[in-house]
């Protein structure tokens, strides 16, 4: 790991950050480990391990990247003699991996902090993740609920912060953001080791600065992991029996590995989708997202690959043709629109218009005819008129999404929108518009799901259906949830198997299927 650089956003106070060099904790702590590589510019207690095994209770809020970050944190803590417990009763410390995307997300965490403190006052509490980064010392000050605050790029420092809290009863904080930290060398400890699905972060941060969004402030600048470390991790997961890997990143398809710029791809192309722009200077060179997908999908033909969350600007033709060509890259793409009104999109600083977005959708559908699409939408952004809202509804009806994540706008401090616009759509109107957006989606999806009746699907078995153990549950290539009726022929079917099945009925967004036979990605695509 090279030298770290602190950003302007970096903010920690000496009061919270004890000077490790003067404390010589080695005097107190006997045994040693020492295999967590760190930046030479930052001092960590990397060679000290507590003789006591301490128990951590963990709750994770927010997006999939937070789930993966929790697994990274667990891996770091395990090396320092911490073990996970699922009960607060026997926990020494509770870690809350938090989200700051909307007010509501933060409110849930505040409520939980109060209830944990009430339930077990002696338990120490650490707040990690995006809310830690956004609120910084405010979290330590408020009602003395929190003992440690640790931002998304400072997890290697968490053991030291927890040690300081344990030994000196000190509150601690590290919210330093990094230009380089990707935790590439930390092998996450998977929560559910038996699951056939795994999630791997391939990049972190976001440079897009959409005007409503807090993520660039909580996650810092965009940076990608080197390709080799990703391929290594995939190999490890596949050896463990993983059958589906989701590549993660706040802008996953902006991935660009510049660590090893070979002649392979240094032709300088920026390859933004047509009609798309960025507020930052276009990036050039490096091995890009489709190079990575190309390599891994070839190497593991019987492993499914998904990715989230992409930005519409980074769907070059090479990527679209690769998705079409490879049977193991799922034909379900997330193309977050946010709004159907060009005026709103401009205010949101999304870098495209309704027309260029729809042009991209048309192109995707033309290249990958059986593609399923999903999107995110925000209702009630600053200055949104009823006509803008109707433009969103009509965009949804035109594209006919297979999945949508829909939110009411929540003002975030520090963002461009906070500084420049007025949050002028009344809460009641936001809610009404959101409800209309949700019911538009529901109408679309009901019809879409029905169209699968009579088709054959390849489903990855994830377990028994929650509603009835007479059915298996899993997901189709296009990420529709599926249940498969068990019968005489399914006796040997187990979690992690791909099965070929026929859709006989649907309910809302679930495919109800009859089993045909055990299969694999290559076999299924040869026979259908
Ligand atoms: N990087 C991803 C997702 C980031 S957050 C992307 O660009 O798609 C996930 C979603 O939360 C966003 O797509 C957006 O729809 C929503 N979101 C972000 N900020 C929000 C805010 N201030 N209020 C309401 N929804 C917001
Ligand atoms: Fe937020 Fe936009 Fe970045 Fe997504 S692309 S994380 S919405 S700033
Ligand atoms: Fe939330 Fe941070 Fe993810 S704000 S959505 S946890 S990147």
Coordinates of C-alpha atoms and ligand atoms in Angstrom, one line a residue:
X1 CA 0.0 0.0 0.0
X2 CA 1.4 3.3 -1.0
X3 CA 1.3 6.5 1.0
X4 CA -2.1 7.7 1.9
X5 CA -3.3 11.2 1.1
X6 CA -5.8 12.9 3.3
X7 CA -8.5 14.9 1.5
X8 CA -10.0 18.2 2.6
X9 CA -12.8 16.2 4.0
X10 CA -10.4 14.7 6.5
X11 CA -11.2 16.0 9.9
X12 CA -10.1 14.5 13.2
X13 CA -9.3 16.1 16.4
X14 CA -6.3 15.4 18.6
X15 CA -8.7 15.0 21.5
X16 CA -10.1 11.9 19.9
X17 CA -6.9 10.5 18.4
X18 CA -4.4 9.3 20.9
X19 CA -0.7 9.4 20.1
X20 CA 0.2 5.8 19.7
X21 CA 4.0 6.5 19.8
X22 CA 3.9 7.9 23.3
X23 CA 1.6 5.3 24.7
X24 CA 3.8 2.3 23.9
X25 CA 1.0 -0.2 24.3
X26 CA 3.5 -3.0 23.8
X27 CA 4.2 -2.6 27.5
X28 CA 0.8 -3.7 28.2
X29 CA 0.1 -6.3 25.6
X30 CA 2.1 -9.5 25.3
X31 CA 1.5 -11.5 22.2
X32 CA 2.1 -10.4 18.7
X33 CA 0.7 -10.8 15.2
X34 CA 1.5 -8.6 12.3
X35 CA 0.1 -9.3 9.0
X36 CA -2.2 -6.4 8.3
X37 CA -0.3 -4.2 5.8
X38 CA -0.8 -0.5 6.4
X39 CA 0.4 2.7 5.0
X40 CA 3.9 3.7 6.1
X41 CA 2.6 7.2 6.8
X42 CA 0.0 6.2 9.4
X43 CA 0.9 4.4 12.7
X44 CA -1.2 1.5 13.7
X45 CA -1.0 -0.9 16.5
X46 CA -0.5 -3.7 14.1
X47 CA 1.7 -5.9 16.1
X48 CA -0.3 -6.1 19.3
X49 CA -3.1 -8.4 20.1
X50 CA -5.2 -8.5 23.2
X51 CA -4.8 -11.6 25.3
X52 CA -8.6 -11.4 25.9
X53 CA -10.9 -12.5 23.3
X54 CA -13.6 -9.9 22.9
X55 CA -17.0 -10.3 21.4
X56 CA -18.4 -7.9 18.8
X57 CA -22.0 -7.6 17.8
X58 CA -22.6 -6.2 14.4
X59 CA -25.5 -4.6 12.6
X60 CA -25.3 -3.4 9.0
X61 CA -27.5 -0.7 7.4
X62 CA -27.4 0.7 3.9
X63 CA -26.2 -0.6 0.6
X64 CA -24.5 -3.8 -0.5
X65 CA -21.1 -2.1 -0.2
X66 CA -21.7 -1.7 3.5
X67 CA -22.4 -5.5 3.8
X68 CA -19.1 -6.1 2.1
X69 CA -17.3 -3.5 4.2
X70 CA -18.7 -5.3 7.3
X71 CA -17.0 -8.5 6.1
X72 CA -13.8 -6.5 5.6
X73 CA -14.0 -5.1 9.2
X74 CA -14.6 -8.6 10.6
X75 CA -11.6 -9.9 8.8
X76 CA -9.4 -7.0 10.2
X77 CA -10.9 -7.5 13.7
X78 CA -10.5 -11.3 13.7
X79 CA -6.7 -10.8 13.5
X80 CA -6.9 -8.9 16.7
X81 CA -8.7 -11.6 18.6
X82 CA -12.3 -10.3 18.2
X83 CA -15.0 -12.9 17.6
X84 CA -18.5 -12.2 16.3
X85 CA -21.5 -12.8 18.4
X86 CA -25.1 -12.6 17.2
X87 CA -26.4 -11.6 20.7
X88 CA -26.0 -8.2 22.4
X89 CA -26.1 -10.1 25.8
X90 CA -22.6 -11.3 25.6
X91 CA -21.1 -8.6 23.4
X92 CA -18.3 -6.3 24.7
X93 CA -18.8 -3.9 21.8
X94 CA -21.5 -3.2 19.2
X95 CA -20.5 -2.1 15.7
X96 CA -23.1 -0.3 13.7
X97 CA -22.2 -0.1 10.0
X98 CA -24.3 2.9 8.9
X99 CA -25.8 4.7 5.9
X100 CA -26.3 8.4 5.4
X101 CA -28.1 8.4 2.1
X102 CA -31.4 9.8 3.4
X103 CA -32.6 11.3 6.7
X104 CA -34.7 8.2 7.4
X105 CA -31.6 6.0 7.2
X106 CA -29.9 8.0 9.8
X107 CA -33.0 8.2 12.0
X108 CA -33.1 4.4 12.2
X109 CA -29.5 4.4 13.5
X110 CA -30.2 7.1 16.1
X111 CA -33.1 5.1 17.4
X112 CA -31.0 1.9 17.5
X113 CA -28.2 3.7 19.4
X114 CA -30.7 4.8 22.0
X115 CA -32.2 1.4 22.4
X116 CA -28.8 -0.4 22.6
X117 CA -27.6 2.0 25.2
X118 CA -30.8 1.6 27.2
X119 CA -30.7 -2.2 26.9
X120 CA -27.0 -2.6 27.9
X121 CA -25.4 0.6 29.2
X122 CA -21.9 -0.9 29.8
X123 CA -21.6 -2.1 26.2
X124 CA -19.3 0.1 24.1
X125 CA -20.6 1.3 20.8
X126 CA -18.7 2.0 17.6
X127 CA -20.4 3.8 14.6
X128 CA -18.8 2.9 11.3
X129 CA -19.6 3.7 7.7
X130 CA -21.2 6.7 5.9
X131 CA -23.0 8.2 8.9
X132 CA -19.7 8.2 10.8
X133 CA -18.0 10.0 7.9
X134 CA -20.8 12.5 7.6
X135 CA -21.3 13.4 11.3
X136 CA -17.8 12.9 12.6
X137 CA -17.4 14.3 16.1
X138 CA -21.1 15.2 16.4
X139 CA -21.7 11.4 17.0
X140 CA -19.3 11.4 19.9
X141 CA -20.8 14.5 21.4
X142 CA -24.4 13.7 21.3
X143 CA -25.7 12.3 24.5
X144 CA -22.5 10.2 25.0
X145 CA -24.1 7.3 23.1
X146 CA -21.1 6.5 21.0
X147 CA -17.5 5.5 21.9
X148 CA -15.8 5.1 18.6
X149 CA -16.4 6.7 15.2
X150 CA -14.7 5.2 12.2
X151 CA -15.1 6.2 8.6
X152 CA -15.1 3.9 5.5
X153 CA -11.5 4.4 4.7
X154 CA -10.2 3.9 8.2
X155 CA -11.1 0.4 9.1
X156 CA -7.5 -0.7 9.4
X157 CA -7.3 1.7 12.3
X158 CA -10.4 0.2 14.1
X159 CA -8.4 -2.2 16.3
X160 CA -6.4 0.7 17.6
X161 CA -9.4 2.8 18.3
X162 CA -11.1 -0.1 20.1
X163 CA -7.9 -0.8 22.1
X164 CA -7.7 2.9 23.2
X165 CA -11.3 2.7 24.3
X166 CA -10.7 -0.5 26.2
X167 CA -7.4 0.5 27.9
X168 CA -8.0 4.2 28.6
X169 CA -11.7 4.5 28.3
X170 CA -11.1 7.0 25.6
X171 CA -13.6 8.0 22.9
X172 CA -11.8 7.7 19.5
X173 CA -12.3 8.8 15.9
X174 CA -10.7 8.3 12.6
X175 CA -12.6 9.7 9.6
X176 CA -9.7 10.2 7.3
X177 CA -10.6 9.6 3.6
X178 CA -8.1 8.1 1.3
X179 CA -7.3 8.4 -2.4
X180 CA -6.0 4.8 -2.5
X181 CA -7.5 2.6 0.1
X182 CA -9.3 -0.3 -1.5
X183 CA -8.7 -3.0 1.1
X184 CA -7.5 -5.1 -1.8
X185 CA -5.3 -7.3 0.5
X186 CA -8.0 -8.0 3.1
X187 CA -9.9 -11.1 2.5
X188 CA -13.5 -10.5 3.7
X189 CA -15.0 -12.9 6.2
X190 CA -18.3 -13.9 4.6
X191 CA -21.3 -13.7 6.9
X192 CA -22.9 -16.7 5.3
X193 CA -20.1 -19.0 4.2
X194 CA -22.7 -21.5 2.9
X195 CA -24.3 -19.1 0.6
X196 CA -23.6 -19.8 -3.1
X197 CA -23.6 -16.0 -3.7
X198 CA -20.8 -13.6 -2.9
X199 CA -20.1 -9.9 -3.2
X200 CA -16.8 -8.4 -4.1
X201 CA -16.0 -4.7 -4.0
X202 CA -13.9 -3.8 -7.1
X203 CA -13.8 0.0 -6.6
X204 CA -14.7 2.6 -4.0
X205 CA -15.9 6.2 -3.9
X206 CA -17.6 8.4 -6.4
X207 CA -16.5 11.5 -8.4
X208 CA -19.9 12.2 -10.0
X209 CA -21.2 14.7 -7.5
X210 CA -24.8 14.3 -8.4
X211 CA -26.3 17.4 -6.8
X212 CA -28.6 15.5 -4.3
X213 CA -26.1 12.9 -3.1
X214 CA -24.0 12.5 0.0
X215 CA -22.0 9.5 -1.2
X216 CA -19.0 11.5 -2.7
X217 CA -18.7 13.1 0.8
X218 CA -18.9 9.9 2.8
X219 CA -17.0 7.6 0.5
X220 CA -14.5 10.0 -1.0
X221 CA -12.8 9.9 -4.4
X222 CA -13.2 7.2 -6.9
X223 CA -10.5 4.5 -6.9
X224 CA -10.2 1.0 -8.3
X225 CA -8.7 -2.2 -7.0
X226 CA -6.0 -3.7 -9.1
X227 CA -7.4 -6.5 -11.3
X228 CA -5.1 -9.2 -10.1
X229 CA -6.3 -8.9 -6.5
X230 CA -9.9 -9.1 -7.7
X231 CA -9.2 -12.2 -9.8
X232 CA -7.4 -13.8 -6.8
X233 CA -10.4 -13.2 -4.6
X234 CA -12.8 -14.7 -7.2
X235 CA -10.6 -17.8 -7.3
X236 CA -10.8 -18.1 -3.6
X237 CA -14.5 -17.8 -3.6
X238 CA -15.0 -20.2 -6.5
X239 CA -12.9 -22.8 -4.7
X240 CA -15.3 -22.4 -1.8
X241 CA -18.2 -23.3 -4.0
X242 CA -19.5 -19.8 -4.8
X243 CA -21.7 -19.8 -8.0
X244 CA -22.7 -16.2 -8.3
X245 CA -20.5 -13.2 -7.8
X246 CA -21.7 -9.6 -7.7
X247 CA -19.1 -7.0 -8.5
X248 CA -19.7 -4.0 -6.3
X249 CA -18.9 -0.3 -6.4
X250 CA -20.6 3.0 -6.1
X251 CA -19.9 3.4 -9.8
X252 CA -19.0 -0.1 -10.6
X253 CA -18.7 0.3 -14.4
X254 CA -16.4 3.3 -14.1
X255 CA -13.8 0.7 -12.9
X256 CA -10.4 1.6 -14.2
X257 CA -7.3 -0.2 -13.1
X258 CA -4.4 2.1 -13.8
X259 CA -2.0 0.2 -11.5
X260 CA -0.5 -1.8 -14.3
X261 CA -1.0 0.2 -17.5
X262 CA 0.2 -2.2 -20.2
X263 CA -0.2 -1.7 -23.9
X264 CA -3.4 -3.7 -23.5
X265 CA -5.4 -0.5 -23.1
X266 CA -3.6 2.7 -23.0
X267 CA -5.1 4.2 -26.1
X268 CA -6.6 7.0 -24.1
X269 CA -10.2 6.4 -24.9
X270 CA -12.7 7.7 -22.4
X271 CA -15.6 5.8 -23.9
X272 CA -18.5 7.6 -22.3
X273 CA -21.9 6.4 -23.6
X274 CA -23.1 8.7 -26.4
X275 CA -24.9 11.8 -25.1
X276 CA -23.4 11.5 -21.6
X277 CA -21.0 13.8 -19.8
X278 CA -19.3 14.2 -16.5
X279 CA -18.5 17.3 -14.4
X280 CA -15.0 16.0 -13.8
X281 CA -12.3 15.8 -16.4
X282 CA -12.8 12.6 -18.4
X283 CA -10.5 9.8 -17.2
X284 CA -8.3 7.9 -19.7
X285 CA -6.2 4.8 -19.9
X286 CA -6.1 1.8 -17.7
X287 CA -7.9 -1.6 -17.9
X288 CA -11.6 -0.9 -17.8
X289 CA -14.6 -2.7 -16.5
X290 CA -15.3 -4.7 -19.6
X291 CA -11.6 -6.0 -19.6
X292 CA -12.2 -7.3 -16.1
X293 CA -15.6 -8.8 -16.9
X294 CA -14.1 -10.4 -20.0
X295 CA -11.3 -12.1 -18.1
X296 CA -13.4 -13.4 -15.2
X297 CA -16.4 -14.6 -17.3
X298 CA -14.0 -16.5 -19.5
X299 CA -12.1 -18.0 -16.6
X300 CA -15.2 -19.1 -14.8
X301 CA -17.8 -20.1 -17.4
X302 CA -20.1 -21.8 -14.8
X303 CA -20.2 -18.8 -12.4
X304 CA -22.8 -16.1 -12.8
X305 CA -21.6 -12.5 -12.7
X306 CA -23.7 -9.5 -11.8
X307 CA -22.6 -5.9 -11.0
X308 CA -24.0 -3.0 -9.1
X309 CA -24.4 -0.1 -9.0
X310 CA -23.5 1.2 -12.4
X311 CA -23.9 4.6 -13.9
X312 CA -25.5 5.0 -17.3
X313 CA -22.6 7.0 -18.6
X314 CA -20.3 4.0 -18.6
X315 CA -22.0 1.5 -20.9
X316 CA -19.6 1.5 -23.9
X317 CA -20.5 -0.8 -26.8
X318 CA -17.7 -3.2 -25.9
X319 CA -19.4 -3.8 -22.6
X320 CA -22.8 -4.3 -24.1
X321 CA -21.5 -6.8 -26.7
X322 CA -19.6 -8.6 -24.0
X323 CA -22.7 -9.0 -21.9
X324 CA -24.7 -10.2 -24.9
X325 CA -22.0 -12.7 -25.8
X326 CA -21.3 -14.3 -22.4
X327 CA -23.9 -16.6 -21.0
X328 CA -22.6 -16.2 -17.5
X329 CA -22.9 -12.4 -17.4
X330 CA -26.5 -11.8 -16.2
X331 CA -28.9 -10.1 -18.6
X332 CA -30.2 -7.8 -15.9
X333 CA -28.8 -4.3 -16.0
X334 CA -29.3 -1.5 -13.5
X335 CA -29.5 1.9 -15.4
X336 CA -30.4 4.4 -12.7
X337 CA -32.5 7.2 -14.3
X338 CA -33.4 9.2 -11.2
X339 CA -35.9 11.3 -13.2
X340 CA -37.7 11.3 -16.6
X341 CA -37.4 15.1 -16.9
X342 CA -34.4 16.6 -18.6
X343 CA -34.8 19.8 -16.5
X344 CA -34.5 17.7 -13.3
X345 CA -31.7 15.7 -14.7
X346 CA -29.7 18.8 -15.4
X347 CA -30.4 20.1 -11.9
X348 CA -29.4 16.7 -10.5
X349 CA -26.1 16.9 -12.5
X350 CA -26.6 13.5 -13.9
X351 CA -24.8 14.2 -17.2
X352 CA -27.6 13.1 -19.5
X353 CA -31.0 14.1 -20.8
X354 CA -34.2 12.1 -21.0
X355 CA -33.5 11.7 -24.7
X356 CA -29.9 10.4 -24.4
X357 CA -31.0 8.1 -21.6
X358 CA -33.8 6.6 -23.8
X359 CA -31.3 6.3 -26.7
X360 CA -29.0 4.3 -24.4
X361 CA -32.0 2.1 -23.3
X362 CA -32.9 1.5 -27.0
X363 CA -29.4 0.6 -27.8
X364 CA -29.1 -1.8 -24.9
X365 CA -32.4 -3.5 -25.9
X366 CA -31.3 -3.8 -29.5
X367 CA -27.9 -5.4 -28.6
X368 CA -29.3 -7.6 -25.8
X369 CA -32.8 -8.4 -26.8
X370 CA -33.7 -10.4 -23.7
X371 CA -32.3 -7.8 -21.3
X372 CA -34.1 -6.9 -18.0
X373 CA -33.6 -3.4 -16.7
X374 CA -33.8 -1.8 -13.3
X375 CA -33.6 1.8 -12.1
X376 CA -33.6 4.2 -9.2
X377 CA -36.0 7.1 -9.0
X378 CA -36.2 10.2 -6.8
X379 CA -39.5 11.9 -6.3
X380 CA -39.8 15.5 -5.2
X381 CA -36.4 16.9 -6.0
X382 CA -35.9 20.7 -5.7
X383 CA -38.2 22.5 -8.1
X384 CA -39.9 19.4 -9.4
X385 CA -43.2 20.3 -11.0
X386 CA -46.1 18.0 -11.6
X387 CA -45.1 17.9 -15.3
X388 CA -41.6 16.8 -14.3
X389 CA -43.1 14.1 -12.2
X390 CA -45.4 13.0 -15.1
X391 CA -42.3 12.8 -17.3
X392 CA -40.8 10.3 -14.8
X393 CA -44.0 8.2 -14.9
X394 CA -44.0 8.2 -18.7
X395 CA -40.3 7.3 -18.8
X396 CA -41.1 4.3 -16.6
X397 CA -44.0 3.3 -18.9
X398 CA -41.7 3.6 -21.9
X399 CA -38.8 1.5 -20.5
X400 CA -40.9 -1.0 -18.6
X401 CA -38.5 -1.7 -15.8
X402 CA -38.1 -5.2 -14.2
X403 CA -37.1 -3.7 -10.9
X404 CA -37.1 -0.2 -9.4
X405 CA -35.9 1.4 -6.2
X406 CA -37.9 4.5 -5.5
X407 CA -37.3 7.2 -2.9
X408 CA -38.7 10.6 -1.8
X409 CA -36.0 13.3 -2.0
X410 CA -34.2 13.9 1.3
X411 CA -32.1 17.0 1.6
X412 CA -28.5 16.3 2.5
X413 CA -26.2 19.0 4.0
X414 CA -23.0 19.9 2.1
X415 CA -24.4 18.7 -1.3
X416 CA -24.7 21.0 -4.3
X417 CA -28.5 21.0 -4.0
X418 CA -28.3 22.0 -0.3
X419 CA -26.1 25.0 -1.2
X420 CA -27.8 26.0 -4.4
X421 CA -31.5 25.0 -4.5
X422 CA -34.5 25.1 -2.3
X423 CA -36.1 21.9 -1.1
X424 CA -39.5 23.3 -2.1
X425 CA -41.7 20.3 -2.8
X426 CA -43.9 19.8 0.3
X427 CA -43.4 16.5 2.1
X428 CA -47.0 15.5 1.4
X429 CA -46.6 16.1 -2.3
X430 CA -43.3 14.1 -2.4
X431 CA -45.1 11.2 -0.8
X432 CA -48.0 11.4 -3.2
X433 CA -45.7 11.4 -6.2
X434 CA -43.6 8.6 -4.8
X435 CA -46.8 6.5 -4.3
X436 CA -47.7 7.2 -7.9
X437 CA -44.2 6.1 -9.0
X438 CA -44.5 3.0 -7.0
X439 CA -47.9 2.0 -8.3
X440 CA -46.7 2.7 -11.9
X441 CA -43.9 0.2 -11.3
X442 CA -46.2 -2.3 -9.7
X443 CA -48.5 -2.3 -12.7
X444 CA -45.6 -2.7 -15.1
X445 CA -44.1 -5.6 -13.1
X446 CA -47.3 -7.5 -12.7
X447 CA -47.6 -7.7 -16.5
X448 CA -43.9 -8.4 -17.1
X449 CA -43.8 -11.3 -14.6
X450 CA -46.8 -13.0 -16.3
X451 CA -44.9 -13.0 -19.6
X452 CA -42.5 -15.6 -18.2
X453 CA -45.2 -18.2 -17.8
X454 CA -44.3 -21.1 -20.1
X455 CA -40.7 -20.2 -20.4
X456 CA -37.7 -22.2 -19.2
X457 CA -35.3 -20.6 -16.7
X458 CA -32.0 -21.4 -15.1
X459 CA -32.3 -20.9 -11.4
X460 CA -29.5 -20.9 -8.8
X461 CA -30.8 -22.8 -5.7
X462 CA -30.3 -20.7 -2.6
X463 CA -32.3 -22.7 0.0
X464 CA -35.9 -23.6 0.9
X465 CA -38.6 -21.1 0.2
X466 CA -39.4 -19.0 3.3
X467 CA -43.1 -19.6 2.9
X468 CA -43.0 -23.4 2.4
X469 CA -40.4 -26.1 2.6
X470 CA -42.1 -27.9 -0.2
X471 CA -40.4 -25.4 -2.5
X472 CA -36.8 -24.4 -3.2
X473 CA -36.1 -20.7 -3.7
X474 CA -33.5 -19.0 -5.9
X475 CA -33.1 -16.4 -8.6
X476 CA -33.3 -16.5 -12.4
X477 CA -30.6 -15.0 -14.6
X478 CA -32.6 -11.7 -14.7
X479 CA -32.8 -11.7 -10.9
X480 CA -36.4 -12.6 -10.6
X481 CA -37.0 -14.6 -7.5
X482 CA -38.2 -18.1 -8.2
X483 CA -39.7 -20.9 -6.2
X484 CA -39.4 -24.5 -7.5
X485 CA -41.8 -27.3 -6.4
X486 CA -39.9 -30.2 -4.9
X487 CA -40.7 -33.7 -6.1
X488 CA -39.2 -37.2 -6.5
X489 CA -36.7 -35.9 -9.0
X490 CA -35.4 -33.1 -6.8
X491 CA -34.0 -35.4 -4.0
X492 CA -30.4 -34.7 -5.0
X493 CA -30.8 -31.0 -5.5
X494 CA -28.9 -28.9 -3.1
X495 CA -28.0 -25.3 -2.4
X496 CA -25.6 -24.0 -5.0
X497 CA -27.0 -26.1 -7.8
X498 CA -28.2 -24.6 -11.1
X499 CA -31.6 -26.1 -12.1
X500 CA -33.5 -25.9 -15.3
X501 CA -37.1 -25.3 -14.7
X502 CA -40.4 -24.2 -16.3
X503 CA -42.4 -21.2 -15.1
X504 CA -46.0 -22.4 -14.5
X505 CA -47.4 -19.4 -12.6
X506 CA -46.4 -16.1 -11.1
X507 CA -47.2 -14.0 -8.0
X508 CA -46.3 -10.3 -8.0
X509 CA -42.6 -10.6 -8.8
X510 CA -42.0 -14.3 -8.2
X511 CA -41.8 -17.1 -10.8
X512 CA -43.5 -20.3 -9.7
X513 CA -41.7 -23.2 -11.4
X514 CA -41.7 -26.9 -12.0
X515 CA -38.3 -28.7 -11.9
X516 CA -37.0 -30.1 -15.2
X517 CA -33.4 -31.1 -14.4
X518 CA -30.1 -30.3 -12.8
X519 CA -28.1 -28.1 -15.1
X520 CA -25.2 -25.6 -15.4
X521 CA -24.8 -22.3 -17.2
X522 CA -23.1 -23.9 -20.2
X523 CA -25.4 -26.8 -20.4
X524 CA -28.6 -24.7 -20.1
X525 CA -27.4 -22.4 -22.9
X526 CA -26.5 -25.3 -25.1
X527 CA -29.9 -26.9 -24.8
X528 CA -32.3 -23.9 -24.9
Ligands
LIG1 N1 -24.1 5.1 -7.1 C1 -25.3 4.6 -7.2 C2 -26.2 4.6 -6.1 C3 -26.1 5.5 -5.0 S1 -27.2 5.7 -3.8 C4 -26.0 5.2 -8.4 O1 -25.6 6.3 -8.8 O2 -26.9 4.6 -8.9 C5 -28.7 4.8 -4.3 C6 -29.8 5.7 -4.7 O3 -30.2 6.5 -3.6 C7 -29.5 6.7 -5.8 O4 -29.5 6.1 -7.0 C8 -30.7 7.6 -5.6 O5 -31.8 7.2 -6.3 C9 -31.0 7.6 -4.1 N2 -30.6 8.8 -3.4 C10 -29.3 9.3 -3.3 N3 -29.4 10.5 -2.7 C11 -30.7 10.7 -2.3 C12 -31.3 11.7 -1.6 N4 -30.7 12.8 -1.1 N5 -32.7 11.6 -1.4 C13 -33.3 10.5 -1.9 N6 -32.7 9.5 -2.6 C14 -31.4 9.6 -2.8
LIG2 FE1 -24.4 9.5 -5.6 FE2 -24.5 10.1 -8.2 FE3 -22.3 9.0 -7.1 FE4 -24.5 7.5 -7.5 S1 -23.3 8.5 -9.1 S2 -23.2 7.6 -5.7 S3 -26.1 9.0 -7.1 S4 -23.1 11.0 -6.6
LIG3 FE1 -25.6 4.5 2.3 FE2 -23.1 5.0 2.1 FE3 -24.2 3.0 0.7 S1 -24.6 6.5 2.2 S2 -26.2 3.8 0.3 S3 -24.1 3.1 2.9 S4 -22.5 4.3 0.1

